[in-house]
Amino acid sequence: MELVGSPLMTMYAHPRSTPTKFLPAISTMASSYKNRIPYYSLPHSFSLPWMPSAYYKAAAINPTLAPFSQGSQGLTPSKMLPFVPNRTTLFTRYTPDDWYKSNLTNYKESETSRHNAERLRVDTTRMIQDKYQQTKKTQVESTKNLGERVNDIEFWKSELCHELDEMIGETNVLTDVKKRLERALAETEAPLQVAQECLLHREKRMGIDLVHDDVEKQLFTEVDVIRSCQERMQRYLDQAKAQLVSNRAAQHELERDLANKQAALRIDDKCHHLRNTSDGIGYYRGVERVDATISVPESWAKFTDNNILLSQSERAASAKLRDNIENLLLVTANEMWHQFNVVNVAFTNRIAETADAKSKIQTHLAKTLQEIFQIEMNIEAIRKAIRDKGPPLKVAQTRLDERTRRPNMELCRDTAQLRLVNEVYEIDETIQSLQQRLRDAEDTLQTLVRAKSVLEHDLAVKANSLFIDQEKCMGMRKNFPSTARLVGYV
C-alpha cells in the first residue's frame, strides 16, 4: 500500500533494505506503517512541483533455511554426508569479530529504525493534530459563512415579504378604485341619455316655441360636460388597467425572487446545520471543480434591491394614480351635479315663462272672445238698424211718388216737398253709413276671429311646450344619480 507523506517525512520515505547475509527485519515493524484512512486523490493545487516523492513500500524478508531444508529434501539417510565428529576438519565461515560486528550492525539498524519510527510517529501525531485543527477551523469558518449567508437571505426575504405585502395591498386598493371608476363611468350613461332625450323631446315643440332658448343651450352644455367626464374617466380607466399590469409584473418578480430566496434559505440552512455526524453526508468526487454560480454577492444583492426598487416605484405610481382617480371622481360628480342644477333652473324659468305666456294668452283669448261676442251683437244691431230704416224710407219715397201725381200747378216745390227729398237723402245716407259700419264691423269680426285663432293656436303651442318641458323633460330629470353613485361607491 502506498501513502502520501509530507516534506518532513522525506528522509523516511525509502527505508534501507536489510542485507541478506544478516538477520532479516522484523515484519511487524513494516506492518505498523499501514494506513487505515482511505486514499483520496489530492487536487492539482496540492501536487506542488517542489514537493518530493514521499512514497514508500513496506518490505518484509521472510528468513529461509534453504541449505538445511530444501537441499536435504528427497535424500535417503544412506546418501546424506557422513557426520564428521572431528571439528578440526570443518571449514570456518565467520570469525567472532564478524559475529560481533553483525550484532552491532543489527543493533544500530534496529536503534536507527526505532528512532526514525519514533520521529515519524511524533511528526505524524503532530501533523494529524494540526490537520484536525485546520480542518475544524475551516469547517467552523464555512459554517460561520453559511450562517451569515442565511442571515443575508433572511434579511432580503423579509424585505421581499414586506414589499410583496405592500404591493398586494396596493394592487387590491387600485383594483377597488378601478371598479369604482367603472361603476361611475356606467352611471354617467343615464344622465347623458336623459339629456339627449330632453333635446329630442324639445324638437317636438311647435311654431314659435322652437326657439334656441337657455334650456337648450344648457342641455347641450350638459351633454358636453357628461361626455368630457366620460372621456376623462375612460382615459384614467385605461391608465389604471395598464398600472395593474405593471403592478402584477412587479409582484410576479417579487414572488419569483421570494420563491428563489426560500429555496436558497432552505438549502443553506440545511448546509449550515450539517455536522460530521449528520445523516445524508457522502462523497461527491469532483464537485469542487463544478462552478455553477451565475452571480456574486454584489450582483445578488443588487438584483433583489432592483426588484424592490421597481416595486416601490410602481407602488408610488399606483398611489398617485389612485389619488388622481379619487380627485377625478369628485370633480366629475361636482361638474355633472352643477350642470344638472343649472339645466333644472333653466327648465324652471322656461316653464314659468311659458306658463305666464299661456296665462296671458288665455286672458287675451277671453277678451277676444268677449269682443267677438260684442262685435257680433253690434253687427246684429247695425243690421237691425238698417232694416229699421226701410219703412221710413218707403214712407218718404212713397210720399214723394204720390206727390208726383199732383195736377198742373199743384206740382209745387214746397217745404213739404223739400223736406221729403231731404228725408229720403238723409235716410239713404244713414243706410249707407250703417252699411259701411256693418262692413267695418264684419272686418273687425274677421280680425278678431283670426286673432282668436292665433291665440288658440299659440295657446295649444304653449300647452304642448309646457307638457314637454314640465311633464316629459322634468319628469325624466327627477331621478339623477346621487353623488355616492357618481363616485362609484354604489
Coordinates of N, CA and C in Angstrom, one line a residue, residues 322-413:
R322 N -54.2 56.5 -8.0 CA -55.4 56.4 -7.2 C -55.8 57.7 -6.7
D323 N -54.9 58.6 -6.3 CA -55.3 59.9 -5.9 C -55.9 60.7 -7.0
N324 N -55.3 60.6 -8.2 CA -55.9 61.3 -9.4 C -57.3 60.8 -9.7
I325 N -57.5 59.5 -9.6 CA -58.8 58.9 -9.9 C -59.8 59.4 -8.8
E326 N -59.4 59.5 -7.5 CA -60.3 60.0 -6.5 C -60.7 61.4 -6.8
N327 N -59.7 62.2 -7.1 CA -60.0 63.6 -7.4 C -60.8 63.7 -8.6
L328 N -60.6 62.9 -9.6 CA -61.4 62.9 -10.9 C -62.8 62.6 -10.6
L329 N -63.1 61.6 -9.7 CA -64.4 61.2 -9.4 C -65.2 62.3 -8.7
L330 N -64.5 63.0 -7.8 CA -65.1 64.1 -7.1 C -65.4 65.3 -8.1
V331 N -64.4 65.6 -8.9 CA -64.5 66.7 -9.8 C -65.7 66.5 -10.8
T332 N -65.7 65.3 -11.4 CA -66.7 65.0 -12.4 C -68.1 64.9 -11.8
A333 N -68.2 64.4 -10.6 CA -69.5 64.4 -9.9 C -70.0 65.8 -9.6
N334 N -69.1 66.7 -9.2 CA -69.5 68.1 -8.9 C -69.9 68.8 -10.2
E335 N -69.1 68.5 -11.3 CA -69.4 69.2 -12.6 C -70.8 68.7 -13.1
M336 N -71.0 67.4 -13.0 CA -72.3 67.0 -13.6 C -73.5 67.4 -12.7
W337 N -73.3 67.4 -11.4 CA -74.3 67.9 -10.5 C -74.6 69.4 -10.7
H338 N -73.5 70.2 -10.9 CA -73.7 71.6 -11.1 C -74.4 71.9 -12.4
Q339 N -74.0 71.2 -13.5 CA -74.7 71.4 -14.7 C -76.1 70.9 -14.7
F340 N -76.4 69.8 -13.9 CA -77.7 69.3 -13.8 C -78.6 70.3 -13.1
N341 N -78.1 71.0 -12.1 CA -78.9 72.0 -11.4 C -79.1 73.2 -12.3
V342 N -78.1 73.6 -13.1 CA -78.2 74.7 -14.0 C -79.3 74.4 -15.0
V343 N -79.3 73.2 -15.5 CA -80.4 72.9 -16.5 C -81.7 72.9 -15.9
N344 N -81.8 72.4 -14.6 CA -83.1 72.4 -13.9 C -83.6 73.8 -13.7
V345 N -82.7 74.7 -13.3 CA -83.1 76.1 -13.1 C -83.6 76.7 -14.4
A346 N -82.8 76.4 -15.5 CA -83.3 76.9 -16.8 C -84.6 76.4 -17.2
F347 N -84.8 75.1 -16.9 CA -86.2 74.5 -17.2 C -87.2 75.2 -16.4
T348 N -86.9 75.4 -15.1 CA -87.9 76.0 -14.2 C -88.3 77.4 -14.7
N349 N -87.2 78.2 -15.1 CA -87.5 79.5 -15.6 C -88.3 79.5 -16.9
R350 N -87.9 78.6 -17.7 CA -88.6 78.5 -19.0 C -90.0 78.0 -18.8
I351 N -90.3 77.1 -17.9 CA -91.6 76.7 -17.7 C -92.5 77.8 -17.1
A352 N -91.8 78.6 -16.2 CA -92.5 79.7 -15.6 C -92.9 80.7 -16.7
E353 N -91.9 81.0 -17.6 CA -92.2 81.9 -18.7 C -93.3 81.4 -19.6
T354 N -93.2 80.1 -19.9 CA -94.2 79.5 -20.8 C -95.6 79.6 -20.1
A355 N -95.6 79.2 -18.8 CA -96.9 79.3 -18.1 C -97.5 80.7 -18.1
D356 N -96.6 81.7 -17.9 CA -97.0 83.1 -17.8 C -97.6 83.5 -19.2
A357 N -96.8 83.1 -20.3 CA -97.3 83.4 -21.6 C -98.6 82.7 -21.9
K358 N -98.8 81.5 -21.4 CA -100.0 80.8 -21.6 C -101.2 81.5 -20.9
S359 N -100.9 81.9 -19.7 CA -101.9 82.6 -18.9 C -102.4 83.9 -19.6
K360 N -101.4 84.6 -20.1 CA -101.7 85.9 -20.8 C -102.5 85.6 -22.1
I361 N -102.1 84.6 -22.8 CA -102.8 84.2 -24.0 C -104.3 83.8 -23.6
Q362 N -104.4 83.1 -22.6 CA -105.8 82.8 -22.2 C -106.6 84.0 -21.8
T363 N -105.9 85.0 -21.2 CA -106.6 86.2 -20.8 C -107.0 87.0 -22.1
H364 N -106.0 87.1 -23.0 CA -106.3 87.8 -24.3 C -107.4 87.0 -25.1
L365 N -107.3 85.7 -25.0 CA -108.3 84.9 -25.8 C -109.7 85.2 -25.2
A366 N -109.8 85.2 -23.9 CA -111.1 85.5 -23.2 C -111.6 86.9 -23.6
K367 N -110.7 87.9 -23.6 CA -111.1 89.2 -24.0 C -111.5 89.2 -25.5
T368 N -110.8 88.5 -26.3 CA -111.1 88.5 -27.7 C -112.4 87.8 -28.0
L369 N -112.7 86.8 -27.2 CA -114.0 86.1 -27.4 C -115.1 87.1 -27.0
Q370 N -114.9 87.8 -25.9 CA -115.9 88.8 -25.4 C -116.1 89.8 -26.5
E371 N -115.0 90.3 -27.0 CA -115.1 91.3 -28.0 C -115.8 90.8 -29.3
I372 N -115.5 89.6 -29.6 CA -116.2 89.0 -30.8 C -117.7 88.9 -30.5
F373 N -118.0 88.5 -29.3 CA -119.4 88.5 -29.0 C -120.0 89.9 -29.1
Q374 N -119.3 90.9 -28.6 CA -119.8 92.3 -28.7 C -119.9 92.8 -30.1
I375 N -118.9 92.4 -30.9 CA -119.0 92.8 -32.3 C -120.1 92.1 -33.0
E376 N -120.3 90.9 -32.7 CA -121.4 90.2 -33.3 C -122.8 90.8 -32.9
M377 N -122.9 91.2 -31.7 CA -124.1 91.9 -31.2 C -124.2 93.2 -31.9
N378 N -123.1 93.9 -32.1 CA -123.1 95.2 -32.8 C -123.5 95.0 -34.2
I379 N -123.0 94.0 -34.8 CA -123.4 93.7 -36.3 C -124.9 93.5 -36.4
E380 N -125.4 92.7 -35.4 CA -126.8 92.4 -35.4 C -127.6 93.7 -35.2
A381 N -127.1 94.6 -34.4 CA -127.8 95.9 -34.1 C -127.7 96.8 -35.4
I382 N -126.6 96.8 -36.1 CA -126.5 97.6 -37.3 C -127.4 97.0 -38.3
R383 N -127.5 95.7 -38.4 CA -128.4 95.1 -39.4 C -129.8 95.5 -39.1
K384 N -130.1 95.4 -37.8 CA -131.5 95.8 -37.4 C -131.8 97.2 -37.7
A385 N -130.7 98.1 -37.4 CA -130.9 99.5 -37.7 C -131.1 99.7 -39.2
I386 N -130.4 99.0 -40.0 CA -130.6 99.1 -41.5 C -132.0 98.6 -41.8
R387 N -132.4 97.5 -41.2 CA -133.7 97.0 -41.5 C -134.8 98.1 -41.0
D388 N -134.5 98.7 -39.9 CA -135.4 99.6 -39.4 C -135.5 100.9 -40.3
K389 N -134.5 101.2 -41.0 CA -134.6 102.4 -41.9 C -135.4 102.1 -43.1
G390 N -135.8 100.9 -43.4 CA -136.6 100.6 -44.6 C -138.0 101.2 -44.6
P391 N -138.7 101.0 -43.6 CA -140.1 101.6 -43.6 C -140.1 103.1 -43.7
P392 N -139.3 103.9 -42.9 CA -139.3 105.3 -43.1 C -138.9 105.7 -44.6
L393 N -137.9 105.0 -45.1 CA -137.5 105.3 -46.5 C -138.6 105.0 -47.4
K394 N -139.4 103.9 -47.2 CA -140.5 103.6 -48.0 C -141.6 104.7 -47.9
V395 N -141.8 105.1 -46.7 CA -142.8 106.1 -46.5 C -142.4 107.4 -47.2
A396 N -141.2 107.8 -47.1 CA -140.8 109.1 -47.7 C -140.8 108.9 -49.2
Q397 N -140.4 107.8 -49.7 CA -140.4 107.6 -51.2 C -141.8 107.5 -51.7
T398 N -142.6 106.8 -50.9 CA -144.0 106.7 -51.3 C -144.7 108.0 -51.4
R399 N -144.4 108.9 -50.4 CA -144.9 110.2 -50.4 C -144.5 111.0 -51.6
L400 N -143.2 110.9 -51.8 CA -142.7 111.7 -53.0 C -143.4 111.1 -54.3
D401 N -143.5 109.8 -54.3 CA -144.1 109.2 -55.5 C -145.5 109.7 -55.7
E402 N -146.2 109.7 -54.6 CA -147.6 110.1 -54.6 C -147.7 111.6 -55.0
R403 N -146.9 112.4 -54.5 CA -146.9 113.8 -54.8 C -146.5 114.2 -56.3
T404 N -146.0 113.3 -56.9 CA -145.7 113.5 -58.3 C -146.9 113.4 -59.2
R405 N -148.0 112.9 -58.6 CA -149.2 112.8 -59.3 C -150.1 114.0 -59.1
R406 N -149.6 115.0 -58.4 CA -150.4 116.2 -58.3 C -150.6 116.9 -59.7
P407 N -151.8 117.4 -59.9 CA -152.0 118.0 -61.2 C -151.4 119.4 -61.3
N408 N -151.0 119.7 -62.5 CA -150.6 121.0 -63.0 C -149.8 121.8 -62.0
M409 N -150.4 123.0 -61.7 CA -149.7 123.9 -60.8 C -149.6 123.4 -59.4
E410 N -150.2 122.3 -59.1 CA -150.1 121.8 -57.7 C -148.7 121.1 -57.5
L411 N -148.0 120.9 -58.7 CA -146.7 120.3 -58.5 C -145.8 121.4 -58.0
C412 N -146.0 121.7 -56.8 CA -145.2 122.8 -56.2 C -144.0 122.3 -55.4
R413 N -142.8 122.9 -55.5 CA -141.6 122.5 -54.7 C -141.8 123.3 -53.4

